[in-house]
Short mmCIF file of C-alpha atoms in Angstrom, two decimals:
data_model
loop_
_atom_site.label_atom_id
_atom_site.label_comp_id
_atom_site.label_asym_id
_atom_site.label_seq_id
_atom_site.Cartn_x
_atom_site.Cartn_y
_atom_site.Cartn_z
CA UNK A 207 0.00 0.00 0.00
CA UNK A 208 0.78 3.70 -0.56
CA UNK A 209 2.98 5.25 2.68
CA UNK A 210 2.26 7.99 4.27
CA UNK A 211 3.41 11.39 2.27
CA UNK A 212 6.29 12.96 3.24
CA UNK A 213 6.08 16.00 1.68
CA UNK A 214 9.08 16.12 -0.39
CA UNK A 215 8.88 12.39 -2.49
CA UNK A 216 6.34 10.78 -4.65
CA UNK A 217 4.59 9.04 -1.82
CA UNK A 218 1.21 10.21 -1.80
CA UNK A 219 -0.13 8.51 -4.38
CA UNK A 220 -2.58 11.28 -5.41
CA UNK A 221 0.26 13.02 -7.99
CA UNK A 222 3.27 11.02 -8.56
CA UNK A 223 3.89 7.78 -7.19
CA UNK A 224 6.97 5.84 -5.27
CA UNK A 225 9.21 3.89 -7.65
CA UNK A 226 11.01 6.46 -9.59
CA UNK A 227 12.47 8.91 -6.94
CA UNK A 228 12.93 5.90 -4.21
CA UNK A 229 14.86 3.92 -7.06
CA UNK A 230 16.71 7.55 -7.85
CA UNK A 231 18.11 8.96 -4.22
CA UNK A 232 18.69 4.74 -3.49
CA UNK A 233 21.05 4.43 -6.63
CA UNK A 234 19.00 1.95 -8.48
CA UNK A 235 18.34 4.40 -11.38
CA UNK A 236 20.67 5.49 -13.51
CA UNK A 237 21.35 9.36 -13.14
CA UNK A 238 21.39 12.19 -15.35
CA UNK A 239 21.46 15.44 -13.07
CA UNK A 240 21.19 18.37 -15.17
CA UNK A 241 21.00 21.93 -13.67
CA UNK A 242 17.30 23.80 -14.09
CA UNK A 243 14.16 22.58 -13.12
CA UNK A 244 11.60 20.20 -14.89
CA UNK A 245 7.55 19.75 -14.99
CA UNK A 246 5.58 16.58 -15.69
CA UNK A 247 2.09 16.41 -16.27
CA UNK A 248 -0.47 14.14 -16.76
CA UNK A 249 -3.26 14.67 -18.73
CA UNK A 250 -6.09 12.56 -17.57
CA UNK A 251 -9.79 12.16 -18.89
CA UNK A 252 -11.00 13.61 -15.81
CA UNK A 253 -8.14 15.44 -13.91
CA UNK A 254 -4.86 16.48 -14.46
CA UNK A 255 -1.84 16.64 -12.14
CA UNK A 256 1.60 18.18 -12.37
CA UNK A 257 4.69 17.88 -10.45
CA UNK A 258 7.41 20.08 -10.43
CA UNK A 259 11.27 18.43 -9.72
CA UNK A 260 14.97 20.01 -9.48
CA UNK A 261 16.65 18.24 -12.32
CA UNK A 262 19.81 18.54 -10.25
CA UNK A 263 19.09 16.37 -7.36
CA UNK A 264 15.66 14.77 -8.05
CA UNK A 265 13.61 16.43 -5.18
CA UNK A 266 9.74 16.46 -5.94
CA UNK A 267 9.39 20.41 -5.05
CA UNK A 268 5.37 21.03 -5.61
CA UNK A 269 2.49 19.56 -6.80
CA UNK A 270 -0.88 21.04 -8.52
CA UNK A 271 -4.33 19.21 -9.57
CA UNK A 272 -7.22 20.31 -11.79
CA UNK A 273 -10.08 18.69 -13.36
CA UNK A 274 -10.16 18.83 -17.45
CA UNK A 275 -12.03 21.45 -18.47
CA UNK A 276 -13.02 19.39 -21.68
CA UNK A 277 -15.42 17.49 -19.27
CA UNK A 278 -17.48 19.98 -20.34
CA UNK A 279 -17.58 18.51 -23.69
CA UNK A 280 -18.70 14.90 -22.19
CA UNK A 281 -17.03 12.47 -19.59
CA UNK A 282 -15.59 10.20 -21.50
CA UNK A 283 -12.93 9.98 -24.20
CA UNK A 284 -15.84 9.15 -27.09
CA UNK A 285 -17.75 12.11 -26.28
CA UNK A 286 -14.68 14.47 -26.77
CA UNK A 287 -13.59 12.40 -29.73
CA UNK A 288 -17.30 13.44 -31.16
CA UNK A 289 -17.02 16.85 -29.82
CA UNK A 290 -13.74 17.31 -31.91
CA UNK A 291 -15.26 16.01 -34.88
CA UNK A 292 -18.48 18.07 -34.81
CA UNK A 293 -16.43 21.05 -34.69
CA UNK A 294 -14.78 21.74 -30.89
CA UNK A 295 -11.59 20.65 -32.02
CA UNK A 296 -9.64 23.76 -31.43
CA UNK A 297 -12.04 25.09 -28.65
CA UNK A 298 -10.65 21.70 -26.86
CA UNK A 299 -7.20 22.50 -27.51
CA UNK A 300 -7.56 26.08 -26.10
CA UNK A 301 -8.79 25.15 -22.90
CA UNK A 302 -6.71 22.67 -21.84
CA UNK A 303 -3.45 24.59 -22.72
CA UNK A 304 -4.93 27.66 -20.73
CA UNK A 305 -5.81 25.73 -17.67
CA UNK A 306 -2.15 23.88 -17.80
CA UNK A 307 -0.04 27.14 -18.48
CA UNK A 308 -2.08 28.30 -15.07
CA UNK A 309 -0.64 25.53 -13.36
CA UNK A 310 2.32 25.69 -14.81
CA UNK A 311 3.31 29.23 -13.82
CA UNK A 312 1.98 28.69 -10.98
CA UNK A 313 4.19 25.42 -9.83
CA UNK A 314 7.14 28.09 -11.12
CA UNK A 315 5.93 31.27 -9.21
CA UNK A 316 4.93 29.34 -5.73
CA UNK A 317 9.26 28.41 -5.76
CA UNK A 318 9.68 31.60 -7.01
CA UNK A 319 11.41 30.05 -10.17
CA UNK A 320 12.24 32.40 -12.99
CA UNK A 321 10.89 30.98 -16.16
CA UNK A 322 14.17 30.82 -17.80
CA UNK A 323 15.21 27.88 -15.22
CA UNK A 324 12.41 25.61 -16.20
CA UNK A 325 14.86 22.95 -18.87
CA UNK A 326 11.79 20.72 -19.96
CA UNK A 327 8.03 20.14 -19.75
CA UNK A 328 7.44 15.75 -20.28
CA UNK A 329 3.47 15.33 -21.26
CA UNK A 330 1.69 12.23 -20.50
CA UNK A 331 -1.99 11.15 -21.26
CA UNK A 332 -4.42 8.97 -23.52
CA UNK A 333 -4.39 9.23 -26.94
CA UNK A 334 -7.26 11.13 -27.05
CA UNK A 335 -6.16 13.55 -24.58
CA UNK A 336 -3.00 13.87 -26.77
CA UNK A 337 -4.88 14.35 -30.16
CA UNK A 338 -6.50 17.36 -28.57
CA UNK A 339 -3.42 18.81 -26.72
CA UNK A 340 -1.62 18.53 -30.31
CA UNK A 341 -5.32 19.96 -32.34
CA UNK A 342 -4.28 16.64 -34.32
CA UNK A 343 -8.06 15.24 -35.66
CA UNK A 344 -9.76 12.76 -33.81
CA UNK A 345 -11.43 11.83 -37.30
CA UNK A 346 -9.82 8.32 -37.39
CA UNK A 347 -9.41 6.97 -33.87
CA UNK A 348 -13.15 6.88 -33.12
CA UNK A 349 -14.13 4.78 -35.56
CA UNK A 350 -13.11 0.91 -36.78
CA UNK A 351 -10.60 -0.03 -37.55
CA UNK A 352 -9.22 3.14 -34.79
CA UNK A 353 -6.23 3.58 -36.98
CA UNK A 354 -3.83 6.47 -35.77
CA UNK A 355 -2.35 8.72 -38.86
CA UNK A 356 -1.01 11.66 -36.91
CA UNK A 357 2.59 11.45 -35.46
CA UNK A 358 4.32 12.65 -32.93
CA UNK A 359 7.65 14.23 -32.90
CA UNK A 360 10.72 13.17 -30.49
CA UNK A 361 10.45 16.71 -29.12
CA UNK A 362 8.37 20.32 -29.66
CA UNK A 363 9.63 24.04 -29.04
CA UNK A 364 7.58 24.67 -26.02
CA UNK A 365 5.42 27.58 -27.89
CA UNK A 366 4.33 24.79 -30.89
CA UNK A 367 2.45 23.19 -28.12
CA UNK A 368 1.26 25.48 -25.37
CA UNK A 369 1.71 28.91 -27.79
CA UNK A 370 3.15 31.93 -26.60
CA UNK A 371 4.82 32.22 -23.42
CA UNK A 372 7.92 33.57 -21.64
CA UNK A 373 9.35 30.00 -21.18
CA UNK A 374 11.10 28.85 -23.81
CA UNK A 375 12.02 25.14 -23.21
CA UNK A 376 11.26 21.74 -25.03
CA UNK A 377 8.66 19.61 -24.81
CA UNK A 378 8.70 15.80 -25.08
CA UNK A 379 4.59 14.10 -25.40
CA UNK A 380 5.04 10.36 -24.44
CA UNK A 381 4.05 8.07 -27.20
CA UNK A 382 1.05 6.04 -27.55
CA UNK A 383 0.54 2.58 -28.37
CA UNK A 384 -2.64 2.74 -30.31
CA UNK A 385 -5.88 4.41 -30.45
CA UNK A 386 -7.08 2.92 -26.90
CA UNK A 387 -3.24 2.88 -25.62
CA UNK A 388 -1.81 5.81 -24.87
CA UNK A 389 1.38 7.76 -23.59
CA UNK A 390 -0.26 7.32 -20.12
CA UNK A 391 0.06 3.74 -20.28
CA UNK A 392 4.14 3.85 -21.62
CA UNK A 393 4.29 6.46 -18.83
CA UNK A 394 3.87 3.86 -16.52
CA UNK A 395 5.47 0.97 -17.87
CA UNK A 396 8.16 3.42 -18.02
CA UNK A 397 7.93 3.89 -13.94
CA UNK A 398 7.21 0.41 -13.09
CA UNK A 399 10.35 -1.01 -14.84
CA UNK A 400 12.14 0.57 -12.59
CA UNK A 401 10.98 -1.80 -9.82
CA UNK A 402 13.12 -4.08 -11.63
CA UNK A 403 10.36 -7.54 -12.24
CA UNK A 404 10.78 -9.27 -15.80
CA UNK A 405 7.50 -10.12 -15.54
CA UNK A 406 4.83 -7.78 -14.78
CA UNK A 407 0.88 -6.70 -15.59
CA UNK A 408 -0.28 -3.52 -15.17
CA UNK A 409 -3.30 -2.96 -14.93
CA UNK A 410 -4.66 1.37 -15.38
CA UNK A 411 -8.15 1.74 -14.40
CA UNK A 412 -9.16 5.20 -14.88
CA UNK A 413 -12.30 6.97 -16.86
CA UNK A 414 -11.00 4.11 -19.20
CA UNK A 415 -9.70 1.00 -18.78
CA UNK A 416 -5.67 -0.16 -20.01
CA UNK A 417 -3.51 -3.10 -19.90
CA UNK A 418 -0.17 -4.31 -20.38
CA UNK A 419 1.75 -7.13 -20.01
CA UNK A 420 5.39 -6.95 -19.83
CA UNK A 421 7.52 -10.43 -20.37
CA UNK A 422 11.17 -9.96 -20.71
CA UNK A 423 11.07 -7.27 -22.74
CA UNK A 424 8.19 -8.45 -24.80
CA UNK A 425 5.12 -6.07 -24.45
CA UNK A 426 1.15 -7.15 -25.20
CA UNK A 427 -1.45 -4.07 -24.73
CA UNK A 428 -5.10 -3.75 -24.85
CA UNK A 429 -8.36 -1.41 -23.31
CA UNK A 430 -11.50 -1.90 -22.32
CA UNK A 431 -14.09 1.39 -21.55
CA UNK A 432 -14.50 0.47 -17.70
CA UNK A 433 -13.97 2.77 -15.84
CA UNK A 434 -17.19 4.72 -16.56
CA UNK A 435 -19.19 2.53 -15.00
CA UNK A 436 -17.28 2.68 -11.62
CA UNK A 437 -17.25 6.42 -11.84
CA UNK A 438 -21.27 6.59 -12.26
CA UNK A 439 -21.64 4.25 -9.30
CA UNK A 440 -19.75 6.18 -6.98
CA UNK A 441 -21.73 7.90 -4.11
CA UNK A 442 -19.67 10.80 -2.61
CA UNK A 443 -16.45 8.69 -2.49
CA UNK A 444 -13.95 7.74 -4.99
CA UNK A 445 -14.29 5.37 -8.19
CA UNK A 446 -12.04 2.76 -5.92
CA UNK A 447 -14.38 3.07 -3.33
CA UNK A 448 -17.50 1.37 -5.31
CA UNK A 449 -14.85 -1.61 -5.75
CA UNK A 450 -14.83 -1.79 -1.32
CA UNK A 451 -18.86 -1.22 -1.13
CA UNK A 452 -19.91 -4.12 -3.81
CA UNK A 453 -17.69 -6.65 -2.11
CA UNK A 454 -18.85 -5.37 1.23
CA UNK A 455 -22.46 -6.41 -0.51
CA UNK A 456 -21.37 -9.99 -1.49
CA UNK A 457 -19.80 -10.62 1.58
CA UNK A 458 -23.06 -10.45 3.48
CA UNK A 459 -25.16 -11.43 0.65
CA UNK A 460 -27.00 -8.61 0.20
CA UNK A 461 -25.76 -9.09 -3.50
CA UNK A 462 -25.65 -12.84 -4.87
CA UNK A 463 -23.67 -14.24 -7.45
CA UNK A 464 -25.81 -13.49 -10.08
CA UNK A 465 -25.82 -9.83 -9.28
CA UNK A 466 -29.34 -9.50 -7.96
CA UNK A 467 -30.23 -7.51 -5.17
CA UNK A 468 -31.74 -9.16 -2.06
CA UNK A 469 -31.45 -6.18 0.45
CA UNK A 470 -30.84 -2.41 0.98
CA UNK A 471 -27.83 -0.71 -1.02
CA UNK A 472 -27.59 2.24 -2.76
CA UNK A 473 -26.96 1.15 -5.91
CA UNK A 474 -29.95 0.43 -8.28
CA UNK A 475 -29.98 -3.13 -10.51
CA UNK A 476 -29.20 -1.39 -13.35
CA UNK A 477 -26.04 0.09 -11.84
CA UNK A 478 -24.99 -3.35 -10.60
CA UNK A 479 -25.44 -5.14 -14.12
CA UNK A 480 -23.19 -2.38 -15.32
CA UNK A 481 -20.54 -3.18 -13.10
CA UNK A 482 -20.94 -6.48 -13.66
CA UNK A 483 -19.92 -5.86 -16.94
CA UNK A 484 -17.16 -3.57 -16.87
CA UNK A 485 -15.33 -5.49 -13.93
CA UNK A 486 -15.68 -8.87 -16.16
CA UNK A 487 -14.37 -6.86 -19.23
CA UNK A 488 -11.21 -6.60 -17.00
CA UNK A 489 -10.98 -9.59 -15.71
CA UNK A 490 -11.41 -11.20 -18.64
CA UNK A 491 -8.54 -8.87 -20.04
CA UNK A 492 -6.02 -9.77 -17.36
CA UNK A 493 -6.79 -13.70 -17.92
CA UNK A 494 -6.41 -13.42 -21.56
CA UNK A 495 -3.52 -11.30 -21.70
CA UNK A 496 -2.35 -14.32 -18.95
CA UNK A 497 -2.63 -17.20 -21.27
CA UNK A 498 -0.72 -15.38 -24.16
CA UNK A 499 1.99 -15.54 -21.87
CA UNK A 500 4.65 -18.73 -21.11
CA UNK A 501 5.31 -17.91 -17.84
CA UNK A 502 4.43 -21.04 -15.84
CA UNK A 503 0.82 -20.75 -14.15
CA UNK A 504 0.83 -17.57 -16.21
CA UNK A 505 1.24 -15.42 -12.93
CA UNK A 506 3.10 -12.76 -13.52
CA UNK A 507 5.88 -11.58 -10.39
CA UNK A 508 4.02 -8.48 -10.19
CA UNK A 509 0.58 -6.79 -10.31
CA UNK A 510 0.85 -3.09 -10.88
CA UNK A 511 -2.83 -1.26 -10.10
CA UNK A 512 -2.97 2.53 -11.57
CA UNK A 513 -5.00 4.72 -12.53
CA UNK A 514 -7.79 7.11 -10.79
CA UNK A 515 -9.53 4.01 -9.91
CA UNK A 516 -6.70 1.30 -9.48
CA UNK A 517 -4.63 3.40 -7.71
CA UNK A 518 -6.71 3.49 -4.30
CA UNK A 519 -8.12 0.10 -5.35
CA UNK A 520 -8.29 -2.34 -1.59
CA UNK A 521 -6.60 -5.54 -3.19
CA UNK A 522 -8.52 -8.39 -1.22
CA UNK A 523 -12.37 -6.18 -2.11
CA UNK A 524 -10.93 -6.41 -6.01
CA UNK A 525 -10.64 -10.35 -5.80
CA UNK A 526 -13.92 -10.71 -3.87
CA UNK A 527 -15.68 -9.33 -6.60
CA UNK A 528 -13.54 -11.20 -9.00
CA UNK A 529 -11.65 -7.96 -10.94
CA UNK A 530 -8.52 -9.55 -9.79
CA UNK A 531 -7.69 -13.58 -9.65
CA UNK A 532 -7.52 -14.77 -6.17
CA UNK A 533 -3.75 -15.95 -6.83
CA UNK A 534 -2.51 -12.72 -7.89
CA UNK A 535 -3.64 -11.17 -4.75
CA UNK A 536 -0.21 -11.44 -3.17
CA UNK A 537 1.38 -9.81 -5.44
CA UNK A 538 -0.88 -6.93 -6.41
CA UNK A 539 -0.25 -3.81 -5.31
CA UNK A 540 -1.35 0.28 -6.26
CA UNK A 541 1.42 1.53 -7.16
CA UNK A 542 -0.28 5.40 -7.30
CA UNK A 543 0.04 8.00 -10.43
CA UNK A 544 1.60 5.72 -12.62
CA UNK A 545 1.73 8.02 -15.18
CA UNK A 546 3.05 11.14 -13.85
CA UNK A 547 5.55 8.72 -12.28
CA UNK A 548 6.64 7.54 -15.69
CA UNK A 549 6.67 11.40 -16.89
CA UNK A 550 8.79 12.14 -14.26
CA UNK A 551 11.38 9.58 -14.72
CA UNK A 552 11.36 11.13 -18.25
CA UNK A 553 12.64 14.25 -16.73
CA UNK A 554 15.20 12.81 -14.32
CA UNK A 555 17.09 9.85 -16.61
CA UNK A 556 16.15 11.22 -20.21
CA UNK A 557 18.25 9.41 -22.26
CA UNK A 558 17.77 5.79 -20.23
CA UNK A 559 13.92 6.41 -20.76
CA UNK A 560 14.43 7.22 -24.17
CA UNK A 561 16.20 3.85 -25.14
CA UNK A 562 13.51 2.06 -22.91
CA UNK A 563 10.57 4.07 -24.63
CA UNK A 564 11.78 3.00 -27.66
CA UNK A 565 12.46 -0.61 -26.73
CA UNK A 566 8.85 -1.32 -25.84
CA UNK A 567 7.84 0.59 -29.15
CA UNK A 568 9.46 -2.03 -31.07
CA UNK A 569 8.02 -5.14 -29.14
CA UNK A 570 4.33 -4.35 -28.85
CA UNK A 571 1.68 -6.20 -29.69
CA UNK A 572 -2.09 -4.47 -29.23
CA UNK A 573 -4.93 -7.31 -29.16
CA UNK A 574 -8.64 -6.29 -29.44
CA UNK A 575 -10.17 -8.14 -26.50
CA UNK A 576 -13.50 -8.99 -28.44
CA UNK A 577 -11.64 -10.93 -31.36
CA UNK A 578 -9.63 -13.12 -28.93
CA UNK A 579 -11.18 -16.83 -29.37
CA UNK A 580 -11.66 -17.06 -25.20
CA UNK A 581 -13.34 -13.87 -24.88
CA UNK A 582 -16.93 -14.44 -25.31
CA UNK A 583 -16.78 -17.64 -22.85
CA UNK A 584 -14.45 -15.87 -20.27
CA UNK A 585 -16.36 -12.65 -20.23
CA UNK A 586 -19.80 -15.09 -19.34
CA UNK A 587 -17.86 -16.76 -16.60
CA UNK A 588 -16.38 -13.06 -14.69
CA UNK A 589 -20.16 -11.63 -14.56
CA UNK A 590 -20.79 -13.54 -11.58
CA UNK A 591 -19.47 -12.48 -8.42
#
C-alpha cells in the first residue's frame, strides 16, 4: 500500500507515485542530473496533475491538480472524440493549454522560479487527450478499424504546443501505443520497470480502462471502456471506493452471485449489471492477456494497479468481486500515479527512458479483447461475483 506522504517524495499517491524517486536517491536508477528545473504532467480524462522536480538532485518540489475542463464537452474519451469532430476541435485544444499554463506558472511562481530555469516540460496522457493537446483530428481513432495517422515528434519548441509564453524550453509528449493505448500507459510501464520484475501486468483503471503485459522485454497491450461505470456508481467517495462497497455487498449477501439484489444498497440493478460488466471486461482482459503468456501458471511476479480508480483500489475487495484472480492477490499492489511517475522519470534519466521508450515501441503487440477466441466464454464466466 501507498505510505504515508512525506512532503518532499512521490509518496502520496494522489500526484506522482513511489518507484522512480525511491529507485533515484537509493542508486537503483541510472542518473542524469542536469541543472534547471523540470515539470511533468499528466493529462487525464477527468483530472490532471503536475509535479514540479529540481533536475539537479531529483527532489519532488510542488504539486498542482485540476479537473479537465473538456469534461465539459462529455465524460468520457468518445464524447470528446465526437465533440472534436463536430467542430470543438480547437475550442478543446484552447482550454486545456490555458488551464495547464495556469498551473504551470503557478508550480514556477509558488518556488519563485524564474521561467528561464524551467529545462523541460514531459506530457503524458491517452491518446485522445493527446490528439487534442496537439489539435491533431480525432477523425480516425473513433471509428473501426481506430487507426492512428497523426505522429508525434521526439520533441516540440515549447510555444508549438502550449503557444506563446515567456518560457522557452522543449517539450517531449510520451508516445502512444494505439488508439485505446496511450502515452499514459508507456508512462507507466516506463515507472514500473524501474521496480526491476521481468514479468509484470499492469493494470490502469481510470475513466478508461488499459492493460499491459510486460515479459522480458516483450510487451502485449489492450483497453477496455470500464472505468465509466465505476465512476457513475460512486456515491460521494472515490471510483475505488464502489470496488470496497460491492464486495462489502457480497460478503453479506445482500448481492448474490448473479448480481441480484436481495437487500438495501444504494446502488440500483441497473447500476450493478453495469458493473458487472465492466469489472468482467477486466478480468477477462487480465486472464487473456495471462494465457498469451509462457510464464508457468501464467502469474506474472508483479501486479501493478494505476489509474484514478486502481490506484486506491483495496486488493482483497478487487478479488472478492472477482476484478482480480484470487492468486494474484499477493502480489498486487497500487502503485499510485503511474503516469506522472513515468513522466517524471522522463525528466530525471532522459536518455535511459528514451532507449527504454523506444524498446517497448518495437516489441508491442495491441490485441482487441472482443476478437480473442476465449473472450466471449471468459467474459460469461467473470459476470458472476
Amino acid at each position: 500500500m501507498s505510505k504515508p506522504c512525506s512532503g518532499n517524495c512521490l509518496a502520496c499517491g494522489k500526484c506522482v507515485n513511489l518507484p522512480v524517486l525511491e529507485a533515484f536517491h537509493a542508486g537503483n536508477q541510472i542518473r542524469e542530473p542536469r541543472e534547471g528545473y523540470g515539470v511533468a504532467v499528466d493529462i487525464g480524462t477527468t483530472t490532471v496533475v503536475m509535479a514540479l522536480v529540481d533536475l539537479a538532485t531529483g527532489i519532488l518540489l510542488s504539486r498542482h491538480s485540476f479537473l479537465n475542463p473538456q469534461r465539459v464537452y462529455g465524460p468520457d474519451v468518445i464524447s470528446r472524440i465526437n465533440a472534436a469532430n463536430e467542430g470543438k476541435l480547437q475550442d478543446m485544444r484552447g482550454i486545456i493549454i490555458h488551464d495547464t499554463l495556469n498551473g504551470l506558472n503557478l508550480l514556477l511562481r509558488n518556488k519563485d522560479i524564474p521561467p528561464k530555469a524551467l529545462r523541460e516540460v514531459v506530457v503524458a496522457g491517452n491518446t485522445t487527450m493527446m490528439h487534442l493537446l496537439m489539435g491533431y483530428s480525432c477523425a480516425e481513432i473513433g471509428v473501426s478499424p481506430f487507426k492512428i495517422t497523426a505522429r508525434l515528434k521526439p520533441s516540440y519548441a515549447f510555444q508549438d504546443v502550449f503557444g506563446g509564453s515567456t518560457i522557452s524550453c522543449p517539450v517531449t509528449v510520451l508516445p502512444w501505443f494505439a488508439a485505446f493505448v496511450g502515452g499514459d500507459i508507456m508512462a507507466g510501464l516506463l515507472n514500473v520497470m524501474t521496480m526491476g520484475n521481468r514479468f509484470f501486468l499492469l493494470v490502469d483503471l481510470g475513466t478508461n480502462g488499459e492493460m499491459a503485459s510486460y515479459q522480458d522485454g516483450t510487451l502485449i497491450v489492450t483497453s477496455t471502456a470500464a472505468g465509466p461505470a465505476f465512476e457513475s456508481a460512486a456515491h460521494g467517495g472515490g471510483a475505488s471506493e464502489v470496488v470496497s462497497e460491492l464486495a462489502s455487498l457480497v460478503r453479506t449477501g445482500v448481492l448474490d452471485e448473479t448480481g441480484l439484489i436481495n437487500g438495501d444498497t444504494v446502488f440500483t440493478q441497473k447500476q450493478i449489471r453495469d458493473l458487472q460488466l465492466a469489472k468482467s471486461a477486466v478480468r477477462s482482459g487480465i486472464e487473456i492477456l495471462m494465457s498469451l503468456t509462457d510464464a508457468p501458471g501464467g502469474v506474472p511476479d508483479a501486479v501493478y494497479l494505476a489509474g484514478g480508480i486502481g490506484q486506491a483500489m483495496n486488493v482483497e475487495d478487487a478479488v472478492q468481486i472477482g476484478l482480480i484472480p484470487r492468486g494474484m492477490a499477493a502480489r498486487a499492489q497500487p502503485v499510485g500515479n503511474a503516469s506522472l511517475g513515468g513522466a517524471v522519470r522522463a525528466l530525471l534519466a532522459p536518455m535511459q527512458t528514451a532507449s527504454d521508450r523506444d524498446a517497448l515501441l518495437g516489441h508491442v503487440t495491441e490485441i482487441n479483447l472482443a476478437e480473442q477466441k476465449m473472450f466471449n466464454d471468459a467474459f460469461m464466466t467473470y459476470m458472476f461475483f
